[in-house]
PDB file of C-alpha atoms in Angstrom:
ATOM      1  CA  MET A  18     -16.977  -1.944 -10.347  1.00 48.00           C
ATOM      2  CA  THR A  19     -18.135  -5.407 -11.302  1.00 45.00           C
ATOM      3  CA  THR A  20     -15.565  -5.638 -14.080  1.00 47.00           C
ATOM      4  CA  ARG A  21     -12.683  -4.462 -11.888  1.00 47.00           C
ATOM      5  CA  ALA A  22     -13.651  -6.771  -9.046  1.00 50.00           C
ATOM      6  CA  SER A  23     -13.953  -9.720 -11.462  1.00 48.00           C
ATOM      7  CA  GLN A  24     -10.283  -9.363 -12.270  1.00 47.00           C
ATOM      8  CA  ASN A  25      -9.498 -10.058  -8.632  1.00 48.00           C
ATOM      9  CA  ARG A  26     -12.138 -12.631  -7.946  1.00 42.00           C
ATOM     10  CA  LYS A  27      -9.678 -15.491  -7.821  1.00 42.00           C
ATOM     11  CA  SER A  28      -8.181 -14.029  -4.668  1.00 43.00           C
ATOM     12  CA  ALA A  29     -11.493 -14.653  -2.901  1.00 46.00           C
ATOM     13  CA  GLY A  30     -10.807 -18.379  -3.128  1.00 45.00           C
ATOM     14  CA  GLY A  31     -14.283 -19.335  -4.370  1.00 47.00           C
ATOM     15  CA  LEU A  32     -16.296 -18.469  -1.320  1.00 48.00           C
ATOM     16  CA  GLU A  33     -19.213 -20.722  -0.387  1.00 45.00           C
ATOM     17  CA  GLU A  34     -22.213 -19.870   1.728  1.00 45.00           C
ATOM     18  CA  THR A  35     -21.504 -22.828   4.010  1.00 43.00           C
ATOM     19  CA  ALA A  36     -18.030 -21.648   5.036  1.00 47.00           C
ATOM     20  CA  PRO A  37     -17.883 -21.167   8.799  1.00 48.00           C
ATOM     21  CA  SER A  38     -15.670 -18.079   8.457  1.00 85.00           C
ATOM     22  CA  LEU A  39     -17.611 -16.533   5.600  1.00 89.00           C
ATOM     23  CA  ALA A  40     -17.605 -13.002   7.007  1.00 91.00           C
ATOM     24  CA  GLU A  41     -13.855 -13.283   7.533  1.00 93.00           C
ATOM     25  CA  ASN A  42     -13.334 -14.386   3.990  1.00 93.00           C
ATOM     26  CA  VAL A  43     -15.420 -11.492   2.639  1.00 95.00           C
ATOM     27  CA  TYR A  44     -13.439  -9.132   4.891  1.00 94.00           C
ATOM     28  CA  GLN A  45     -10.130 -10.471   3.539  1.00 92.00           C
ATOM     29  CA  ALA A  46     -11.428 -10.149  -0.071  1.00 94.00           C
ATOM     30  CA  LEU A  47     -12.547  -6.569   0.444  1.00 94.00           C
ATOM     31  CA  SER A  48      -9.308  -5.628   2.256  1.00 90.00           C
ATOM     32  CA  GLY A  49      -7.347  -7.050  -0.695  1.00 88.00           C
ATOM     33  CA  TRP A  50      -9.462  -5.129  -3.218  1.00 90.00           C
ATOM     34  CA  ILE A  51      -8.882  -1.866  -1.324  1.00 89.00           C
ATOM     35  CA  ARG A  52      -5.214  -2.567  -1.012  1.00 83.00           C
ATOM     36  CA  ASP A  53      -4.855  -3.494  -4.682  1.00 79.00           C
ATOM     37  CA  GLY A  54      -6.813  -0.498  -5.963  1.00 79.00           C
ATOM     38  CA  VAL A  55      -9.935  -2.351  -7.098  1.00 88.00           C
ATOM     39  CA  TYR A  56     -11.699   0.043  -4.741  1.00 90.00           C
ATOM     40  CA  ASN A  57      -9.998   3.423  -4.227  1.00 87.00           C
ATOM     41  CA  PRO A  58     -10.529   6.144  -1.591  1.00 88.00           C
ATOM     42  CA  GLY A  59     -13.928   7.712  -2.123  1.00 89.00           C
ATOM     43  CA  ASP A  60     -15.339   4.733  -4.069  1.00 93.00           C
ATOM     44  CA  ARG A  61     -18.685   3.334  -3.089  1.00 95.00           C
ATOM     45  CA  ILE A  62     -18.832  -0.332  -2.132  1.00 96.00           C
ATOM     46  CA  ARG A  63     -22.163  -1.757  -3.148  1.00 95.00           C
ATOM     47  CA  GLU A  64     -23.364  -4.774  -1.098  1.00 94.00           C
ATOM     48  CA  SER A  65     -25.140  -6.227  -4.088  1.00 93.00           C
ATOM     49  CA  VAL A  66     -21.992  -6.118  -6.264  1.00 95.00           C
ATOM     50  CA  VAL A  67     -19.793  -7.696  -3.601  1.00 95.00           C
ATOM     51  CA  SER A  68     -22.429 -10.315  -2.887  1.00 94.00           C
ATOM     52  CA  LYS A  69     -22.594 -11.249  -6.559  1.00 93.00           C
ATOM     53  CA  GLU A  70     -18.875 -11.238  -7.036  1.00 93.00           C
ATOM     54  CA  LEU A  71     -18.196 -13.516  -4.125  1.00 93.00           C
ATOM     55  CA  GLY A  72     -21.287 -15.662  -4.481  1.00 93.00           C
ATOM     56  CA  VAL A  73     -22.584 -14.977  -0.969  1.00 93.00           C
ATOM     57  CA  SER A  74     -25.629 -13.389   0.616  1.00 93.00           C
ATOM     58  CA  ARG A  75     -25.517  -9.782   1.800  1.00 93.00           C
ATOM     59  CA  THR A  76     -25.308 -10.740   5.459  1.00 93.00           C
ATOM     60  CA  PRO A  77     -21.579 -11.605   5.549  1.00 94.00           C
ATOM     61  CA  VAL A  78     -20.912  -8.613   3.328  1.00 95.00           C
ATOM     62  CA  ARG A  79     -22.566  -6.327   5.906  1.00 94.00           C
ATOM     63  CA  GLU A  80     -20.562  -7.925   8.659  1.00 94.00           C
ATOM     64  CA  ALA A  81     -17.320  -7.416   6.726  1.00 95.00           C
ATOM     65  CA  LEU A  82     -18.224  -3.816   6.055  1.00 95.00           C
ATOM     66  CA  ARG A  83     -19.009  -3.160   9.675  1.00 95.00           C
ATOM     67  CA  ARG A  84     -15.586  -4.534  10.578  1.00 94.00           C
ATOM     68  CA  LEU A  85     -13.894  -2.301   8.013  1.00 94.00           C
ATOM     69  CA  GLN A  86     -15.898   0.645   9.376  1.00 94.00           C
ATOM     70  CA  SER A  87     -14.649  -0.117  12.885  1.00 94.00           C
ATOM     71  CA  GLU A  88     -11.146   0.030  11.516  1.00 90.00           C
ATOM     72  CA  ARG A  89     -11.934   3.366   9.846  1.00 89.00           C
ATOM     73  CA  ARG A  90     -11.130   1.989   6.391  1.00 91.00           C
ATOM     74  CA  VAL A  91     -14.768   2.356   5.348  1.00 94.00           C
ATOM     75  CA  THR A  92     -17.316   5.074   6.204  1.00 93.00           C
ATOM     76  CA  MET A  93     -21.051   4.987   5.998  1.00 93.00           C
ATOM     77  CA  GLU A  94     -22.457   7.991   4.196  1.00 90.00           C
ATOM     78  CA  PRO A  95     -26.102   9.084   3.733  1.00 89.00           C
ATOM     79  CA  GLN A  96     -27.521   8.135   0.361  1.00 84.00           C
ATOM     80  CA  ARG A  97     -24.319   6.326  -0.573  1.00 88.00           C
ATOM     81  CA  GLY A  98     -23.760   3.654   1.992  1.00 91.00           C
ATOM     82  CA  ALA A  99     -20.332   2.146   2.367  1.00 94.00           C
ATOM     83  CA  VAL A 100     -17.497   4.268   0.968  1.00 95.00           C
ATOM     84  CA  VAL A 101     -13.739   3.647   1.065  1.00 93.00           C
ATOM     85  CA  ALA A 102     -12.337   6.095   3.581  1.00 90.00           C
ATOM     86  CA  GLU A 103     -10.025   8.960   2.630  1.00 86.00           C
ATOM     87  CA  LEU A 104      -7.354  10.308   4.954  1.00 85.00           C
ATOM     88  CA  ASP A 105      -7.255  14.017   5.729  1.00 86.00           C
ATOM     89  CA  ARG A 106      -4.039  16.049   5.536  1.00 88.00           C
ATOM     90  CA  HIS A 107      -3.162  15.593   9.156  1.00 92.00           C
ATOM     91  CA  GLU A 108      -3.640  11.844   8.974  1.00 89.00           C
ATOM     92  CA  VAL A 109      -1.521  11.720   5.806  1.00 90.00           C
ATOM     93  CA  VAL A 110       1.351  13.452   7.604  1.00 93.00           C
ATOM     94  CA  GLU A 111       1.085  11.155  10.642  1.00 94.00           C
ATOM     95  CA  LEU A 112       1.073   8.025   8.467  1.00 92.00           C
ATOM     96  CA  TYR A 113       4.086   9.110   6.454  1.00 94.00           C
ATOM     97  CA  GLN A 114       5.966   9.977   9.642  1.00 95.00           C
ATOM     98  CA  LEU A 115       5.471   6.433  10.936  1.00 95.00           C
ATOM     99  CA  ARG A 116       6.366   4.894   7.601  1.00 95.00           C
ATOM    100  CA  GLN A 117       9.475   7.064   7.457  1.00 96.00           C
ATOM    101  CA  GLN A 118      10.718   5.512  10.692  1.00 97.00           C
ATOM    102  CA  LEU A 119       9.851   1.938   9.664  1.00 97.00           C
ATOM    103  CA  GLU A 120      11.539   2.348   6.290  1.00 97.00           C
ATOM    104  CA  GLY A 121      14.646   3.649   7.988  1.00 98.00           C
ATOM    105  CA  VAL A 122      14.777   0.663  10.348  1.00 98.00           C
ATOM    106  CA  ALA A 123      14.086  -1.778   7.465  1.00 98.00           C
ATOM    107  CA  SER A 124      16.984  -0.338   5.432  1.00 98.00           C
ATOM    108  CA  ARG A 125      19.253  -0.309   8.464  1.00 98.00           C
ATOM    109  CA  PHE A 126      18.578  -3.992   9.127  1.00 98.00           C
ATOM    110  CA  ALA A 127      18.964  -4.808   5.438  1.00 98.00           C
ATOM    111  CA  ALA A 128      22.404  -3.225   5.465  1.00 98.00           C
ATOM    112  CA  GLN A 129      23.312  -5.538   8.338  1.00 98.00           C
ATOM    113  CA  HIS A 130      21.641  -8.774   7.227  1.00 98.00           C
ATOM    114  CA  ALA A 131      20.986  -8.813   3.453  1.00 98.00           C
ATOM    115  CA  SER A 132      22.522 -11.699   1.551  1.00 98.00           C
ATOM    116  CA  ASN A 133      24.382 -11.126  -1.683  1.00 97.00           C
ATOM    117  CA  ALA A 134      21.496 -12.711  -3.540  1.00 98.00           C
ATOM    118  CA  GLU A 135      19.000 -10.311  -1.900  1.00 98.00           C
ATOM    119  CA  ILE A 136      21.149  -7.344  -2.880  1.00 98.00           C
ATOM    120  CA  ALA A 137      21.382  -8.676  -6.451  1.00 98.00           C
ATOM    121  CA  GLU A 138      17.542  -8.836  -6.472  1.00 97.00           C
ATOM    122  CA  MET A 139      17.316  -5.214  -5.440  1.00 97.00           C
ATOM    123  CA  GLU A 140      19.743  -4.274  -8.233  1.00 97.00           C
ATOM    124  CA  SER A 141      17.619  -6.209 -10.754  1.00 96.00           C
ATOM    125  CA  ILE A 142      14.484  -4.423  -9.643  1.00 95.00           C
ATOM    126  CA  LEU A 143      16.067  -0.992 -10.006  1.00 93.00           C
ATOM    127  CA  GLU A 144      17.293  -1.879 -13.452  1.00 92.00           C
ATOM    128  CA  LYS A 145      13.696  -2.601 -14.481  1.00 89.00           C
ATOM    129  CA  SER A 146      12.582   0.848 -13.318  1.00 84.00           C
ATOM    130  CA  THR A 147      14.855   2.713 -15.693  1.00 81.00           C
ATOM    131  CA  GLY A 148      12.787   1.792 -18.773  1.00 77.00           C
ATOM    132  CA  VAL A 149       9.253   2.386 -17.506  1.00 78.00           C
ATOM    133  CA  ALA A 150       9.172   6.060 -16.647  1.00 71.00           C
ATOM    134  CA  ASP A 151       6.276   6.598 -19.040  1.00 76.00           C
ATOM    135  CA  ASP A 152       4.112   3.960 -17.303  1.00 80.00           C
ATOM    136  CA  PRO A 153       3.133   5.314 -13.857  1.00 76.00           C
ATOM    137  CA  ARG A 154       1.202   2.180 -12.849  1.00 77.00           C
ATOM    138  CA  LEU A 155       4.069  -0.210 -13.715  1.00 83.00           C
ATOM    139  CA  LEU A 156       6.608   2.157 -12.128  1.00 86.00           C
ATOM    140  CA  ASN A 157       4.553   2.111  -8.955  1.00 83.00           C
ATOM    141  CA  GLN A 158       4.521  -1.715  -8.996  1.00 85.00           C
ATOM    142  CA  ILE A 159       8.310  -1.784  -9.372  1.00 90.00           C
ATOM    143  CA  ASN A 160       8.630   0.801  -6.635  1.00 90.00           C
ATOM    144  CA  TRP A 161       6.764  -1.522  -4.212  1.00 89.00           C
ATOM    145  CA  GLU A 162       8.844  -4.477  -5.407  1.00 94.00           C
ATOM    146  CA  PHE A 163      11.984  -2.649  -4.359  1.00 96.00           C
ATOM    147  CA  HIS A 164      10.602  -1.740  -0.965  1.00 96.00           C
ATOM    148  CA  THR A 165       9.350  -5.263  -0.421  1.00 95.00           C
ATOM    149  CA  ALA A 166      12.806  -6.602  -1.268  1.00 97.00           C
ATOM    150  CA  VAL A 167      14.320  -4.320   1.364  1.00 98.00           C
ATOM    151  CA  TYR A 168      11.811  -5.452   3.966  1.00 97.00           C
ATOM    152  CA  SER A 169      12.557  -9.080   3.200  1.00 97.00           C
ATOM    153  CA  ALA A 170      16.269  -8.463   3.422  1.00 98.00           C
ATOM    154  CA  ALA A 171      15.860  -6.946   6.910  1.00 98.00           C
ATOM    155  CA  HIS A 172      15.157 -10.456   8.226  1.00 98.00           C
ATOM    156  CA  ASN A 173      12.909  -9.311  11.081  1.00 98.00           C
ATOM    157  CA  ARG A 174       9.405 -10.823  11.285  1.00 96.00           C
ATOM    158  CA  PHE A 175       8.181  -8.207  13.751  1.00 96.00           C
ATOM    159  CA  LEU A 176       9.223  -5.382  11.405  1.00 96.00           C
ATOM    160  CA  LEU A 177       7.323  -7.123   8.609  1.00 94.00           C
ATOM    161  CA  ARG A 178       4.179  -7.261  10.760  1.00 93.00           C
ATOM    162  CA  SER A 179       4.490  -3.576  11.547  1.00 93.00           C
ATOM    163  CA  ILE A 180       4.911  -2.667   7.845  1.00 93.00           C
ATOM    164  CA  ALA A 181       2.008  -4.929   6.896  1.00 88.00           C
ATOM    165  CA  ALA A 182      -0.159  -3.152   9.473  1.00 84.00           C
ATOM    166  CA  ILE A 183       0.324   0.226   7.839  1.00 88.00           C
ATOM    167  CA  SER A 184       0.004  -1.068   4.314  1.00 82.00           C
ATOM    168  CA  ASP A 185      -3.785  -1.103   4.634  1.00 79.00           C
ATOM    169  CA  GLU A 186      -3.690   2.515   5.793  1.00 83.00           C
ATOM    170  CA  MET A 187      -1.418   3.463   2.888  1.00 82.00           C
ATOM    171  CA  ALA A 188      -4.128   2.206   0.535  1.00 78.00           C
ATOM    172  CA  LEU A 189      -6.366   5.013   1.849  1.00 81.00           C
ATOM    173  CA  LEU A 190      -4.029   7.648   0.445  1.00 78.00           C
ATOM    174  CA  LYS A 191      -5.685   9.007  -2.631  1.00 66.00           C
ATOM    175  CA  GLY A 192      -3.387   8.805  -5.653  1.00 57.00           C
ATOM    176  CA  VAL A 193      -0.684   6.808  -3.803  1.00 56.00           C
ATOM    177  CA  LYS A 194      -0.935   3.996  -6.361  1.00 58.00           C
ATOM    178  CA  TYR A 195       0.471   6.197  -9.092  1.00 64.00           C
ATOM    179  CA  ILE A 196       3.876   7.844  -9.482  1.00 75.00           C
ATOM    180  CA  PRO A 197       3.409  11.562 -10.303  1.00 76.00           C
ATOM    181  CA  GLU A 198       4.661  12.788 -13.681  1.00 76.00           C
ATOM    182  CA  GLY A 199       8.286  13.762 -13.600  1.00 81.00           C
ATOM    183  CA  ARG A 200       8.956  11.959 -10.342  1.00 85.00           C
ATOM    184  CA  ALA A 201      10.645   8.860 -11.866  1.00 85.00           C
ATOM    185  CA  PRO A 202      14.247  10.145 -12.241  1.00 89.00           C
ATOM    186  CA  GLU A 203      14.483  11.376  -8.651  1.00 92.00           C
ATOM    187  CA  LEU A 204      12.748   8.315  -7.375  1.00 91.00           C
ATOM    188  CA  HIS A 205      15.371   6.145  -9.027  1.00 92.00           C
ATOM    189  CA  LYS A 206      18.167   8.236  -7.455  1.00 95.00           C
ATOM    190  CA  GLU A 207      16.625   7.944  -4.031  1.00 96.00           C
ATOM    191  CA  HIS A 208      16.283   4.208  -4.354  1.00 97.00           C
ATOM    192  CA  LEU A 209      19.829   3.928  -5.591  1.00 97.00           C
ATOM    193  CA  ARG A 210      21.167   5.787  -2.544  1.00 98.00           C
ATOM    194  CA  ILE A 211      19.373   3.272  -0.321  1.00 98.00           C
ATOM    195  CA  LEU A 212      20.787   0.355  -2.335  1.00 98.00           C
ATOM    196  CA  ASP A 213      24.314   1.813  -2.334  1.00 98.00           C
ATOM    197  CA  ALA A 214      24.243   2.083   1.441  1.00 98.00           C
ATOM    198  CA  ILE A 215      22.963  -1.449   1.819  1.00 98.00           C
ATOM    199  CA  ARG A 216      25.670  -2.731  -0.549  1.00 98.00           C
ATOM    200  CA  ALA A 217      28.272  -0.818   1.468  1.00 98.00           C
ATOM    201  CA  ARG A 218      26.938  -2.445   4.693  1.00 98.00           C
ATOM    202  CA  ASP A 219      26.461   1.021   6.122  1.00 98.00           C
ATOM    203  CA  PRO A 220      23.374   0.896   8.434  1.00 98.00           C
ATOM    204  CA  ASP A 221      23.469   4.628   9.326  1.00 98.00           C
ATOM    205  CA  ALA A 222      23.632   5.686   5.651  1.00 98.00           C
ATOM    206  CA  ALA A 223      20.902   3.226   4.694  1.00 98.00           C
ATOM    207  CA  ASP A 224      18.620   4.494   7.439  1.00 98.00           C
ATOM    208  CA  ALA A 225      19.225   8.130   6.506  1.00 98.00           C
ATOM    209  CA  ALA A 226      18.679   7.471   2.772  1.00 98.00           C
ATOM    210  CA  ALA A 227      15.411   5.619   3.368  1.00 98.00           C
ATOM    211  CA  GLN A 228      14.072   8.312   5.708  1.00 98.00           C
ATOM    212  CA  ALA A 229      15.021  11.068   3.238  1.00 98.00           C
ATOM    213  CA  HIS A 230      13.250   9.123   0.498  1.00 97.00           C
ATOM    214  CA  ILE A 231       9.978   8.867   2.452  1.00 95.00           C
ATOM    215  CA  GLU A 232      10.202  12.497   3.507  1.00 96.00           C
ATOM    216  CA  MET A 233      10.442  13.519  -0.121  1.00 95.00           C
ATOM    217  CA  SER A 234       7.531  11.204  -0.985  1.00 91.00           C
ATOM    218  CA  LEU A 235       5.405  13.011   1.589  1.00 92.00           C
ATOM    219  CA  ARG A 236       6.334  16.409   0.154  1.00 91.00           C
ATOM    220  CA  VAL A 237       5.397  15.233  -3.353  1.00 89.00           C
ATOM    221  CA  HIS A 238       2.141  13.760  -2.080  1.00 85.00           C
ATOM    222  CA  LEU A 239       1.152  16.959  -0.365  1.00 86.00           C
ATOM    223  CA  ARG A 240       2.279  19.125  -3.312  1.00 82.00           C
ATOM    224  CA  THR A 241       0.201  17.242  -5.805  1.00 72.00           C
ATOM    225  CA  GLY A 242      -2.838  17.695  -3.544  1.00 56.00           C
ATOM    226  CA  SER A 243      -3.756  14.039  -3.918  1.00 49.00           C
ATOM    227  CA  TRP A 244      -4.782  13.884  -0.306  1.00 40.00           C
ATOM    228  CA  GLN A 245      -7.617  16.300  -0.887  1.00 40.00           C
ATOM    229  CA  ARG A 246     -11.166  15.231  -1.669  1.00 33.00           C
ATOM    230  CA  SER A 247     -12.012  15.664  -5.368  1.00 27.00           C
TER     231      SER A 247
END
């Protein structure tokens, strides 16, 4: 874990023991590591490792972990200590249902408000995805780039806050950071339907395409069994 965390250490901003908001900074660093996949669902978070990586004592690390525990993003297990939480099947369904609605609204707003330059950016992102089907991690990155471009094109700050709020929860979906084998072609078609509707300035079609896309993503996620504990 030390090696993986070292790759993301710059995001911690060089924490110092004298910082007045030290626990907050540790919390933000850990949140980012969970979100970015440095720590995945089921991984143990060792206080000593985090303390060393961030150059702080264990006290602010414990405070940050307690906060993550209160948010149910971290659990405390006997003999293991802090562990990144995993969502059960019911929680997975609930989370996807909420995301389905938000994605629909985002695409609807994008169809109404996206600039030509923003639409061109979405087109560019989808073009990149056609040549990386054999690289699940890169494909997943491009997938999120496309969704982020749609969110931005919606031009609604409150929607962005809502989507940001569930992003931390999405990080607790085991396997969500990888596109399943064979999924790439259909994924591209689903994204293209969303983009076509946005280009056509058709809010209803954009909303429907986005919701259908997330519904299919849920089916794939449940079918692969990635929500189950290994």
